[in-house]
Amino acid sequence: MHTISTNAYSADLAPIPSLSGPEWPHVSHIAIQECGERLLPMSLAPSPIKVFPAYARLGIPGAIPECFVREGVYRALLAAARSLPPGVHLLVLDGWRPWRVQQYLFDTLHEAIHHNHPNAAEDELLARTREFVSLPSRDPAAPSPHLTGGAVDVTLCDADGLPLDMGTLFDEAIPASHTDHFEQLGELPPSQQQVRDNRRLLYHAMQQQGFTNLPSEWWHFDLGDQLWAHYGGHRQACYGPAELDTIENRWRRQIS
């Protein structure tokens, strides 16, 4: 992890609030009024956006070498990046996610948790898995957040693209990945103060552009999907599920 001081810019930022995990039955019943917004590849974005499609680089089966998001998310990410201090950039790690990738991530984590807790009941295993990976779903009324193009995974990096220290790795399924983790530890040594401030900077830059955060993942933010409606207090979502062929066809028409 790279170290760059953000203390001077984070000193006036409020602590990250402590929120409960999503009530998934409630989330899945939030109405979706699809707005029809196109999906765009984040590799189009200028500085201070950088893109690293993490799952494709890791060789996850079915992952695509691009980070697609809805147009509204694209513009909000640019605004968030432009609000960051000089020398700090926004690094996009994942956006629209194929259903088969969601299934792979869910199954892999479920298996790992079961291996470490062989006596856990299935309900407990499911709850622990859903803490970090949502249930794979192509249901038009209750899609997985990343399938909509409204969910995005991001972190901070320096001008050379080196990620700042956020306390855990992206996608690390441990309690320290909860967004408010370092807010709960009281007095911190300087190194952990820096991590806390990095998280505050990312959280507030995204929140100011309308994103909501998934409390168990400091990297996961939503705009326009059902999780966003849940945490933002909106009556309905505006992004439903999107399919790979739809994305590819739209993109080909735009560049042809």
CSV table of N, CA, C and O in Angstrom, one decimal, residues 40-87:
chain,number,residue,atom,x,y,z
A,40,LEU,N,-21.4,3.1,-19.8
A,40,LEU,CA,-20.2,3.7,-20.5
A,40,LEU,C,-19.0,3.0,-19.8
A,40,LEU,O,-19.0,2.7,-18.6
A,41,PRO,N,-17.9,2.8,-20.6
A,41,PRO,CA,-16.7,2.2,-20.0
A,41,PRO,C,-15.9,3.3,-19.3
A,41,PRO,O,-15.7,4.4,-19.9
A,42,MET,N,-15.5,3.1,-18.1
A,42,MET,CA,-14.7,4.1,-17.3
A,42,MET,C,-13.4,4.4,-17.9
A,42,MET,O,-12.8,5.4,-17.6
A,43,SER,N,-12.9,3.5,-18.8
A,43,SER,CA,-11.6,3.8,-19.5
A,43,SER,C,-11.7,5.1,-20.4
A,43,SER,O,-10.7,5.6,-20.8
A,44,LEU,N,-12.9,5.5,-20.7
A,44,LEU,CA,-13.1,6.8,-21.4
A,44,LEU,C,-12.7,8.0,-20.6
A,44,LEU,O,-12.4,9.1,-21.1
A,45,ALA,N,-12.8,7.9,-19.2
A,45,ALA,CA,-12.7,9.0,-18.3
A,45,ALA,C,-11.3,9.6,-18.3
A,45,ALA,O,-10.3,8.9,-18.3
A,46,PRO,N,-11.2,10.9,-18.3
A,46,PRO,CA,-9.9,11.6,-18.2
A,46,PRO,C,-9.4,11.6,-16.7
A,46,PRO,O,-10.1,11.2,-15.8
A,47,SER,N,-8.2,12.0,-16.5
A,47,SER,CA,-7.7,12.2,-15.2
A,47,SER,C,-8.6,13.2,-14.5
A,47,SER,O,-9.1,14.2,-15.1
A,48,PRO,N,-8.8,13.1,-13.2
A,48,PRO,CA,-8.1,12.2,-12.2
A,48,PRO,C,-8.8,10.9,-11.9
A,48,PRO,O,-8.8,10.4,-10.8
A,49,ILE,N,-9.3,10.2,-13.0
A,49,ILE,CA,-9.9,8.9,-12.9
A,49,ILE,C,-8.8,7.9,-13.4
A,49,ILE,O,-8.2,8.2,-14.4
A,50,LYS,N,-8.6,6.8,-12.7
A,50,LYS,CA,-7.8,5.7,-13.2
A,50,LYS,C,-8.6,4.5,-13.1
A,50,LYS,O,-9.5,4.4,-12.2
A,51,VAL,N,-8.4,3.5,-14.0
A,51,VAL,CA,-9.2,2.3,-14.0
A,51,VAL,C,-8.3,1.1,-14.0
A,51,VAL,O,-7.3,1.0,-14.7
A,52,PHE,N,-8.7,0.1,-13.1
A,52,PHE,CA,-8.0,-1.2,-13.0
A,52,PHE,C,-9.1,-2.2,-12.8
A,52,PHE,O,-9.6,-2.4,-11.7
A,53,PRO,N,-9.6,-2.9,-13.9
A,53,PRO,CA,-10.6,-3.9,-13.7
A,53,PRO,C,-10.1,-5.1,-13.0
A,53,PRO,O,-9.6,-6.1,-13.6
A,54,ALA,N,-10.3,-5.1,-11.7
A,54,ALA,CA,-9.6,-6.0,-10.8
A,54,ALA,C,-9.9,-7.5,-11.1
A,54,ALA,O,-9.0,-8.3,-11.0
A,55,TYR,N,-11.1,-7.8,-11.3
A,55,TYR,CA,-11.5,-9.2,-11.5
A,55,TYR,C,-10.9,-9.8,-12.7
A,55,TYR,O,-10.5,-11.0,-12.8
A,56,ALA,N,-10.9,-9.0,-13.8
A,56,ALA,CA,-10.3,-9.5,-15.0
A,56,ALA,C,-8.8,-9.7,-14.8
A,56,ALA,O,-8.2,-10.7,-15.3
A,57,ARG,N,-8.2,-8.8,-14.2
A,57,ARG,CA,-6.7,-8.9,-13.9
A,57,ARG,C,-6.4,-10.1,-13.0
A,57,ARG,O,-5.3,-10.6,-13.1
A,58,LEU,N,-7.3,-10.4,-12.1
A,58,LEU,CA,-7.1,-11.6,-11.3
A,58,LEU,C,-7.5,-12.9,-11.9
A,58,LEU,O,-7.3,-14.0,-11.4
A,59,GLY,N,-8.0,-12.8,-13.1
A,59,GLY,CA,-8.4,-14.0,-13.9
A,59,GLY,C,-9.6,-14.7,-13.4
A,59,GLY,O,-9.8,-15.9,-13.6
A,60,ILE,N,-10.6,-13.9,-12.8
A,60,ILE,CA,-11.8,-14.5,-12.3
A,60,ILE,C,-12.6,-14.9,-13.6
A,60,ILE,O,-12.8,-14.1,-14.5
A,61,PRO,N,-13.1,-16.1,-13.6
A,61,PRO,CA,-13.9,-16.6,-14.8
A,61,PRO,C,-15.1,-15.7,-15.1
A,61,PRO,O,-15.9,-15.4,-14.2
A,62,GLY,N,-15.2,-15.3,-16.4
A,62,GLY,CA,-16.3,-14.5,-16.8
A,62,GLY,C,-16.1,-13.0,-16.7
A,62,GLY,O,-16.9,-12.3,-17.2
A,63,ALA,N,-15.0,-12.6,-16.0
A,63,ALA,CA,-14.8,-11.2,-15.8
A,63,ALA,C,-14.4,-10.5,-17.1
A,63,ALA,O,-13.7,-11.1,-17.9
A,64,ILE,N,-14.8,-9.2,-17.3
A,64,ILE,CA,-14.5,-8.5,-18.5
A,64,ILE,C,-13.4,-7.5,-18.2
A,64,ILE,O,-13.3,-6.9,-17.1
A,65,PRO,N,-12.5,-7.2,-19.2
A,65,PRO,CA,-11.4,-6.2,-18.9
A,65,PRO,C,-11.8,-4.8,-19.1
A,65,PRO,O,-11.2,-4.0,-19.8
A,66,GLU,N,-12.9,-4.4,-18.4
A,66,GLU,CA,-13.4,-3.0,-18.5
A,66,GLU,C,-14.3,-2.8,-17.3
A,66,GLU,O,-14.8,-3.8,-16.7
A,67,CYS,N,-14.5,-1.6,-16.9
A,67,CYS,CA,-15.4,-1.2,-15.8
A,67,CYS,C,-16.5,-0.3,-16.4
A,67,CYS,O,-16.3,0.9,-16.6
A,68,PHE,N,-17.7,-1.0,-16.7
A,68,PHE,CA,-18.8,-0.3,-17.2
A,68,PHE,C,-19.7,0.3,-16.1
A,68,PHE,O,-19.9,-0.4,-15.1
A,69,VAL,N,-20.2,1.5,-16.2
A,69,VAL,CA,-21.2,2.0,-15.3
A,69,VAL,C,-22.2,2.8,-16.1
A,69,VAL,O,-22.0,3.2,-17.2
A,70,ARG,N,-23.4,3.1,-15.4
A,70,ARG,CA,-24.4,3.9,-16.0
A,70,ARG,C,-23.8,5.4,-16.2
A,70,ARG,O,-22.9,5.8,-15.5
A,71,GLU,N,-24.4,6.1,-17.2
A,71,GLU,CA,-23.9,7.4,-17.5
A,71,GLU,C,-23.9,8.3,-16.3
A,71,GLU,O,-23.0,9.1,-16.0
A,72,GLY,N,-25.0,8.2,-15.5
A,72,GLY,CA,-25.1,9.1,-14.3
A,72,GLY,C,-24.0,8.8,-13.3
A,72,GLY,O,-23.5,9.7,-12.6
A,73,VAL,N,-23.6,7.5,-13.2
A,73,VAL,CA,-22.6,7.1,-12.3
A,73,VAL,C,-21.2,7.6,-12.8
A,73,VAL,O,-20.4,8.1,-12.1
A,74,TYR,N,-21.0,7.5,-14.1
A,74,TYR,CA,-19.8,7.9,-14.8
A,74,TYR,C,-19.6,9.4,-14.4
A,74,TYR,O,-18.5,9.8,-14.0
A,75,ARG,N,-20.6,10.2,-14.6
A,75,ARG,CA,-20.4,11.7,-14.4
A,75,ARG,C,-20.2,12.0,-12.9
A,75,ARG,O,-19.4,12.9,-12.5
A,76,ALA,N,-20.9,11.2,-12.0
A,76,ALA,CA,-20.7,11.4,-10.6
A,76,ALA,C,-19.4,11.0,-10.1
A,76,ALA,O,-18.8,11.7,-9.2
A,77,LEU,N,-18.8,9.9,-10.7
A,77,LEU,CA,-17.5,9.5,-10.4
A,77,LEU,C,-16.4,10.6,-10.8
A,77,LEU,O,-15.5,10.9,-10.0
A,78,LEU,N,-16.6,11.2,-12.0
A,78,LEU,CA,-15.7,12.2,-12.4
A,78,LEU,C,-15.8,13.4,-11.4
A,78,LEU,O,-14.8,14.0,-11.1
A,79,ALA,N,-17.0,13.8,-11.0
A,79,ALA,CA,-17.1,14.9,-10.1
A,79,ALA,C,-16.5,14.6,-8.8
A,79,ALA,O,-15.8,15.5,-8.2
A,80,ALA,N,-16.6,13.4,-8.3
A,80,ALA,CA,-16.0,13.0,-7.0
A,80,ALA,C,-14.5,13.0,-7.2
A,80,ALA,O,-13.8,13.5,-6.3
A,81,ALA,N,-13.9,12.5,-8.3
A,81,ALA,CA,-12.5,12.5,-8.5
A,81,ALA,C,-12.0,14.0,-8.6
A,81,ALA,O,-10.9,14.3,-8.0
A,82,ARG,N,-12.7,14.9,-9.2
A,82,ARG,CA,-12.3,16.2,-9.3
A,82,ARG,C,-12.3,17.0,-8.0
A,82,ARG,O,-11.7,18.1,-7.9
A,83,SER,N,-13.1,16.5,-7.1
A,83,SER,CA,-13.1,17.2,-5.8
A,83,SER,C,-12.0,16.8,-4.8
A,83,SER,O,-11.8,17.4,-3.8
A,84,LEU,N,-11.2,15.8,-5.2
A,84,LEU,CA,-10.1,15.3,-4.4
A,84,LEU,C,-9.0,16.3,-4.3
A,84,LEU,O,-8.8,17.1,-5.3
A,85,PRO,N,-8.2,16.2,-3.3
A,85,PRO,CA,-7.0,17.1,-3.2
A,85,PRO,C,-6.0,16.9,-4.3
A,85,PRO,O,-6.0,15.8,-4.9
A,86,PRO,N,-5.2,17.8,-4.7
A,86,PRO,CA,-4.2,17.7,-5.7
A,86,PRO,C,-3.3,16.4,-5.4
A,86,PRO,O,-2.9,16.2,-4.2
A,87,GLY,N,-3.0,15.7,-6.4
A,87,GLY,CA,-2.2,14.5,-6.2
A,87,GLY,C,-2.9,13.2,-5.8
A,87,GLY,O,-2.3,12.1,-5.8
